PDB file of C-alpha atoms in Angstrom:
ATOM      1  CA  MET N   1     -29.258  -7.177 -22.952  1.00 58.00           C
ATOM      2  CA  HIS N   2     -29.264  -9.260 -20.458  1.00 71.00           C
ATOM      3  CA  HIS N   3     -31.890  -8.222 -17.001  1.00 78.00           C
ATOM      4  CA  LEU N   4     -30.902  -9.333 -14.099  1.00 81.00           C
ATOM      5  CA  GLU N   5     -32.567  -9.386 -10.889  1.00 83.00           C
ATOM      6  CA  SER N   6     -31.833 -10.659  -7.491  1.00 85.00           C
ATOM      7  CA  LEU N   7     -32.025 -13.805  -6.404  1.00 78.00           C
ATOM      8  CA  THR N   8     -34.464 -14.523  -3.704  1.00 74.00           C
ATOM      9  CA  ARG N   9     -36.779 -16.947  -2.208  1.00 68.00           C
ATOM     10  CA  ALA N  10     -39.591 -16.104  -4.471  1.00 62.00           C
ATOM     11  CA  SER N  11     -37.220 -16.482  -8.073  1.00 70.00           C
ATOM     12  CA  PRO N  12     -37.509 -19.629 -10.161  1.00 75.00           C
ATOM     13  CA  ASN N  13     -35.200 -21.364  -7.386  1.00 84.00           C
ATOM     14  CA  GLU N  14     -36.595 -25.179  -8.468  1.00 90.00           C
ATOM     15  CA  ALA N  15     -35.033 -24.616 -12.059  1.00 92.00           C
ATOM     16  CA  LEU N  16     -31.850 -22.460 -10.426  1.00 94.00           C
ATOM     17  CA  LEU N  17     -31.663 -25.291  -8.090  1.00 95.00           C
ATOM     18  CA  ALA N  18     -31.533 -28.444 -11.040  1.00 95.00           C
ATOM     19  CA  LEU N  19     -29.177 -26.263 -13.446  1.00 96.00           C
ATOM     20  CA  ASN N  20     -26.865 -26.115 -10.187  1.00 96.00           C
ATOM     21  CA  ASN N  21     -27.133 -29.715 -10.190  1.00 97.00           C
ATOM     22  CA  ALA N  22     -26.503 -29.726 -13.765  1.00 96.00           C
ATOM     23  CA  PHE N  23     -23.049 -28.664 -12.949  1.00 92.00           C
ATOM     24  CA  ALA N  24     -22.281 -30.321  -9.439  1.00 90.00           C
ATOM     25  CA  LYS N  25     -18.882 -31.836 -10.895  1.00 83.00           C
ATOM     26  CA  GLU N  26     -17.901 -28.031 -11.437  1.00 81.00           C
ATOM     27  CA  THR N  27     -19.354 -26.824  -8.137  1.00 84.00           C
ATOM     28  CA  SER N  28     -21.896 -29.078  -5.923  1.00 88.00           C
ATOM     29  CA  PHE N  29     -24.830 -30.786  -5.513  1.00 95.00           C
ATOM     30  CA  LEU N  30     -27.567 -29.037  -3.576  1.00 96.00           C
ATOM     31  CA  THR N  31     -30.164 -29.776  -1.818  1.00 95.00           C
ATOM     32  CA  GLU N  32     -33.277 -27.830  -1.037  1.00 93.00           C
ATOM     33  CA  ALA N  33     -33.057 -26.592   1.840  1.00 93.00           C
ATOM     34  CA  ASP N  34     -28.968 -26.139   1.440  1.00 93.00           C
ATOM     35  CA  TRP N  35     -29.355 -24.186  -1.722  1.00 94.00           C
ATOM     36  CA  GLN N  36     -32.441 -22.280   0.638  1.00 92.00           C
ATOM     37  CA  GLN N  37     -29.927 -21.496   3.421  1.00 92.00           C
ATOM     38  CA  MET N  38     -27.616 -20.524   0.719  1.00 93.00           C
ATOM     39  CA  ILE N  39     -29.965 -18.229  -0.546  1.00 92.00           C
ATOM     40  CA  ALA N  40     -30.535 -16.658   2.555  1.00 91.00           C
ATOM     41  CA  GLU N  41     -27.105 -16.031   3.999  1.00 93.00           C
ATOM     42  CA  ALA N  42     -25.431 -14.414  -0.012  1.00 95.00           C
ATOM     43  CA  ARG N  43     -24.606 -10.981   0.028  1.00 97.00           C
ATOM     44  CA  PHE N  44     -25.349 -10.857  -3.778  1.00 97.00           C
ATOM     45  CA  ALA N  45     -26.726 -13.344  -5.578  1.00 95.00           C
ATOM     46  CA  PHE N  46     -28.085 -12.450  -8.812  1.00 94.00           C
ATOM     47  CA  HIS N  47     -30.060 -15.032 -11.710  1.00 93.00           C
ATOM     48  CA  VAL N  48     -31.068 -13.879 -15.872  1.00 92.00           C
ATOM     49  CA  GLY N  49     -33.995 -16.039 -15.160  1.00 90.00           C
ATOM     50  CA  THR N  50     -33.128 -19.505 -15.693  1.00 92.00           C
ATOM     51  CA  ASN N  51     -30.301 -19.135 -17.600  1.00 94.00           C
ATOM     52  CA  GLY N  52     -27.505 -18.532 -14.775  1.00 95.00           C
ATOM     53  CA  PHE N  53     -26.682 -16.902 -11.162  1.00 96.00           C
ATOM     54  CA  ILE N  54     -24.237 -15.834  -9.625  1.00 97.00           C
ATOM     55  CA  LEU N  55     -24.014 -16.386  -5.250  1.00 96.00           C
ATOM     56  CA  THR N  56     -21.614 -14.549  -3.835  1.00 98.00           C
ATOM     57  CA  PHE N  57     -20.666 -14.753   0.385  1.00 98.00           C
ATOM     58  CA  ASP N  58     -18.488 -11.767   2.360  1.00 98.00           C
ATOM     59  CA  GLN N  59     -16.054 -12.151   4.769  1.00 97.00           C
ATOM     60  CA  THR N  60     -18.737 -12.580   8.244  1.00 96.00           C
ATOM     61  CA  ALA N  61     -20.565 -15.939   5.940  1.00 96.00           C
ATOM     62  CA  VAL N  62     -20.675 -18.833   8.490  1.00 92.00           C
ATOM     63  CA  TYR N  63     -19.955 -21.389   5.770  1.00 91.00           C
ATOM     64  CA  ASP N  64     -16.890 -23.884   6.392  1.00 90.00           C
ATOM     65  CA  SER N  65     -16.064 -24.243   2.489  1.00 92.00           C
ATOM     66  CA  PRO N  66     -12.220 -24.977   2.608  1.00 95.00           C
ATOM     67  CA  ASN N  67     -12.272 -22.125  -0.202  1.00 95.00           C
ATOM     68  CA  PHE N  68     -14.029 -19.640   1.921  1.00 97.00           C
ATOM     69  CA  LEU N  69     -12.052 -20.558   4.567  1.00 97.00           C
ATOM     70  CA  TRP N  70      -8.216 -20.419   2.698  1.00 98.00           C
ATOM     71  CA  LEU N  71      -9.217 -16.260   0.897  1.00 98.00           C
ATOM     72  CA  LYS N  72     -10.807 -15.274   4.677  1.00 97.00           C
ATOM     73  CA  ALA N  73      -7.098 -15.991   5.783  1.00 97.00           C
ATOM     74  CA  ARG N  74      -5.805 -14.218   3.561  1.00 97.00           C
ATOM     75  CA  TYR N  75      -8.746 -11.012   3.368  1.00 97.00           C
ATOM     76  CA  ASP N  76      -9.862  -8.856   5.133  1.00 95.00           C
ATOM     77  CA  ARG N  77     -13.068  -7.399   3.753  1.00 96.00           C
ATOM     78  CA  PHE N  78     -13.921  -9.246   0.930  1.00 98.00           C
ATOM     79  CA  CYS N  79     -16.962 -10.630  -1.266  1.00 98.00           C
ATOM     80  CA  TYR N  80     -16.508 -14.055  -2.619  1.00 98.00           C
ATOM     81  CA  ILE N  81     -17.612 -16.279  -5.524  1.00 98.00           C
ATOM     82  CA  ASP N  82     -18.881 -18.941  -4.231  1.00 96.00           C
ATOM     83  CA  ARG N  83     -20.460 -20.000  -7.500  1.00 94.00           C
ATOM     84  CA  VAL N  84     -21.598 -19.315 -10.777  1.00 95.00           C
ATOM     85  CA  VAL N  85     -23.496 -21.049 -13.109  1.00 95.00           C
ATOM     86  CA  ILE N  86     -24.493 -20.246 -16.583  1.00 95.00           C
ATOM     87  CA  ALA N  87     -27.064 -22.550 -18.987  1.00 96.00           C
ATOM     88  CA  ALA N  88     -25.096 -24.638 -21.673  1.00 94.00           C
ATOM     89  CA  SER N  89     -27.256 -23.369 -24.013  1.00 95.00           C
ATOM     90  CA  ALA N  90     -26.797 -19.569 -22.792  1.00 95.00           C
ATOM     91  CA  GLN N  91     -22.955 -20.253 -22.370  1.00 92.00           C
ATOM     92  CA  GLY N  92     -21.062 -17.352 -24.930  1.00 91.00           C
ATOM     93  CA  SER N  93     -23.904 -14.615 -24.744  1.00 94.00           C
ATOM     94  CA  GLY N  94     -21.924 -12.864 -22.657  1.00 94.00           C
ATOM     95  CA  LEU N  95     -24.402 -13.762 -19.209  1.00 95.00           C
ATOM     96  CA  GLY N  96     -21.193 -14.658 -17.116  1.00 94.00           C
ATOM     97  CA  LYS N  97     -19.866 -11.328 -17.824  1.00 95.00           C
ATOM     98  CA  ALA N  98     -22.896  -9.534 -17.162  1.00 95.00           C
ATOM     99  CA  LEU N  99     -23.162 -11.257 -13.996  1.00 97.00           C
ATOM    100  CA  TYR N 100     -19.779 -10.388 -12.725  1.00 97.00           C
ATOM    101  CA  GLN N 101     -19.861  -6.839 -13.532  1.00 96.00           C
ATOM    102  CA  HIS N 102     -23.008  -6.417 -12.355  1.00 95.00           C
ATOM    103  CA  LEU N 103     -20.936  -7.796  -9.259  1.00 98.00           C
ATOM    104  CA  PHE N 104     -18.147  -5.598  -9.009  1.00 98.00           C
ATOM    105  CA  GLN N 105     -20.559  -2.828  -9.018  1.00 97.00           C
ATOM    106  CA  ALA N 106     -22.069  -4.181  -6.322  1.00 97.00           C
ATOM    107  CA  ALA N 107     -19.509  -4.643  -4.489  1.00 98.00           C
ATOM    108  CA  ARG N 108     -17.592  -1.722  -5.092  1.00 98.00           C
ATOM    109  CA  ARG N 109     -20.413  -0.046  -3.999  1.00 97.00           C
ATOM    110  CA  ALA N 110     -21.181  -1.916  -1.216  1.00 97.00           C
ATOM    111  CA  GLY N 111     -17.040  -0.873  -0.122  1.00 97.00           C
ATOM    112  CA  PHE N 112     -15.569  -4.065  -0.724  1.00 97.00           C
ATOM    113  CA  GLU N 113     -11.733  -4.278  -2.084  1.00 96.00           C
ATOM    114  CA  PHE N 114     -11.702  -7.197  -3.316  1.00 98.00           C
ATOM    115  CA  VAL N 115     -13.754  -9.574  -5.409  1.00 99.00           C
ATOM    116  CA  VAL N 116     -11.982 -13.184  -4.786  1.00 99.00           C
ATOM    117  CA  CYS N 117     -12.610 -17.276  -6.308  1.00 98.00           C
ATOM    118  CA  GLU N 118     -11.220 -20.297  -6.542  1.00 96.00           C
ATOM    119  CA  VAL N 119     -11.065 -22.329 -10.388  1.00 94.00           C
ATOM    120  CA  ASN N 120     -10.479 -25.822 -10.443  1.00 91.00           C
ATOM    121  CA  LEU N 121      -6.653 -26.711 -11.611  1.00 94.00           C
ATOM    122  CA  ASP N 122      -7.764 -30.666 -10.965  1.00 89.00           C
ATOM    123  CA  PRO N 123      -9.657 -31.522 -12.466  1.00 83.00           C
ATOM    124  CA  PRO N 124      -9.327 -29.258 -14.780  1.00 88.00           C
ATOM    125  CA  ASN N 125     -10.792 -25.954 -16.537  1.00 88.00           C
ATOM    126  CA  PRO N 126      -9.002 -23.898 -18.483  1.00 92.00           C
ATOM    127  CA  GLY N 127     -12.286 -21.970 -19.527  1.00 89.00           C
ATOM    128  CA  SER N 128     -12.606 -20.520 -16.384  1.00 91.00           C
ATOM    129  CA  ILE N 129      -8.918 -19.501 -15.609  1.00 95.00           C
ATOM    130  CA  ALA N 130      -8.754 -18.019 -19.045  1.00 95.00           C
ATOM    131  CA  PHE N 131     -12.140 -16.392 -18.434  1.00 95.00           C
ATOM    132  CA  HIS N 132     -11.250 -15.089 -15.074  1.00 97.00           C
ATOM    133  CA  GLU N 133      -8.067 -13.780 -16.155  1.00 97.00           C
ATOM    134  CA  ARG N 134      -9.949 -11.464 -18.924  1.00 96.00           C
ATOM    135  CA  LEU N 135     -12.187  -9.991 -15.896  1.00 97.00           C
ATOM    136  CA  GLY N 136      -8.986  -9.282 -14.484  1.00 96.00           C
ATOM    137  CA  PHE N 137      -8.630 -12.087 -11.556  1.00 98.00           C
ATOM    138  CA  ASP N 138      -4.889 -12.198 -10.940  1.00 98.00           C
ATOM    139  CA  ALA N 139      -3.511 -15.754  -8.919  1.00 98.00           C
ATOM    140  CA  VAL N 140      -3.264 -15.772  -5.506  1.00 99.00           C
ATOM    141  CA  GLY N 141      -2.709 -18.843  -4.415  1.00 98.00           C
ATOM    142  CA  GLU N 142      -3.510 -23.071  -5.039  1.00 98.00           C
ATOM    143  CA  GLN N 143      -4.393 -25.810  -2.582  1.00 97.00           C
ATOM    144  CA  THR N 144      -5.699 -29.113  -2.922  1.00 96.00           C
ATOM    145  CA  LEU N 145      -8.355 -29.656  -1.207  1.00 93.00           C
ATOM    146  CA  PRO N 146      -9.527 -32.703   1.043  1.00 91.00           C
ATOM    147  CA  ASN N 147     -11.811 -33.865  -1.690  1.00 87.00           C
ATOM    148  CA  GLY N 148      -8.828 -33.987  -4.272  1.00 89.00           C
ATOM    149  CA  LYS N 149     -10.017 -31.568  -6.364  1.00 88.00           C
ATOM    150  CA  THR N 150      -6.964 -29.177  -6.921  1.00 95.00           C
ATOM    151  CA  VAL N 151      -8.222 -24.852  -7.472  1.00 96.00           C
ATOM    152  CA  ARG N 152      -6.694 -21.276  -8.041  1.00 97.00           C
ATOM    153  CA  TYR N 153      -7.370 -18.837  -5.947  1.00 98.00           C
ATOM    154  CA  PHE N 154      -8.120 -15.833  -7.645  1.00 99.00           C
ATOM    155  CA  ALA N 155      -9.045 -12.255  -6.830  1.00 99.00           C
ATOM    156  CA  SER N 156      -9.555  -8.710  -8.164  1.00 98.00           C
ATOM    157  CA  LYS N 157      -9.154  -5.605  -6.808  1.00 97.00           C
ATOM    158  CA  LEU N 158     -11.794  -3.119  -7.558  1.00 95.00           C
ATOM    159  CA  VAL N 159     -10.803   0.533  -7.819  1.00 76.00           C
TER     160      VAL N 159
END
């Protein structure tokens, strides 16, 4: 069983930021100031020690990510997964699934109808696509971003 905690300014942020930046190709590189800003504005953010974290925003966030804006134009009330990162040593342990299940519970309690996210198609990330489909996410669109990445958008309707 994984011990999940809320991600706050008091969390092991140096290690979690390093973990994020180790996966910058899949997410994006963050400075310490960027990281602190994201934590401050997050709707939900959870971590399991330094092995992984999930960081989300809701539709009220002031966030200029093209992925967030694409989803905001299509959904009135949602919880957007901006990033989820699992340490290589913890991948396959069920940690990602535990983070998502915890998020689904929190989002449902808060009255959100959808949890939404995007996954890279180019560069390809077939493992993440399969993971989201196993968790019940449906593909809802695709977009090529200004940086050349192509993404697929997913939504999970909370029941």
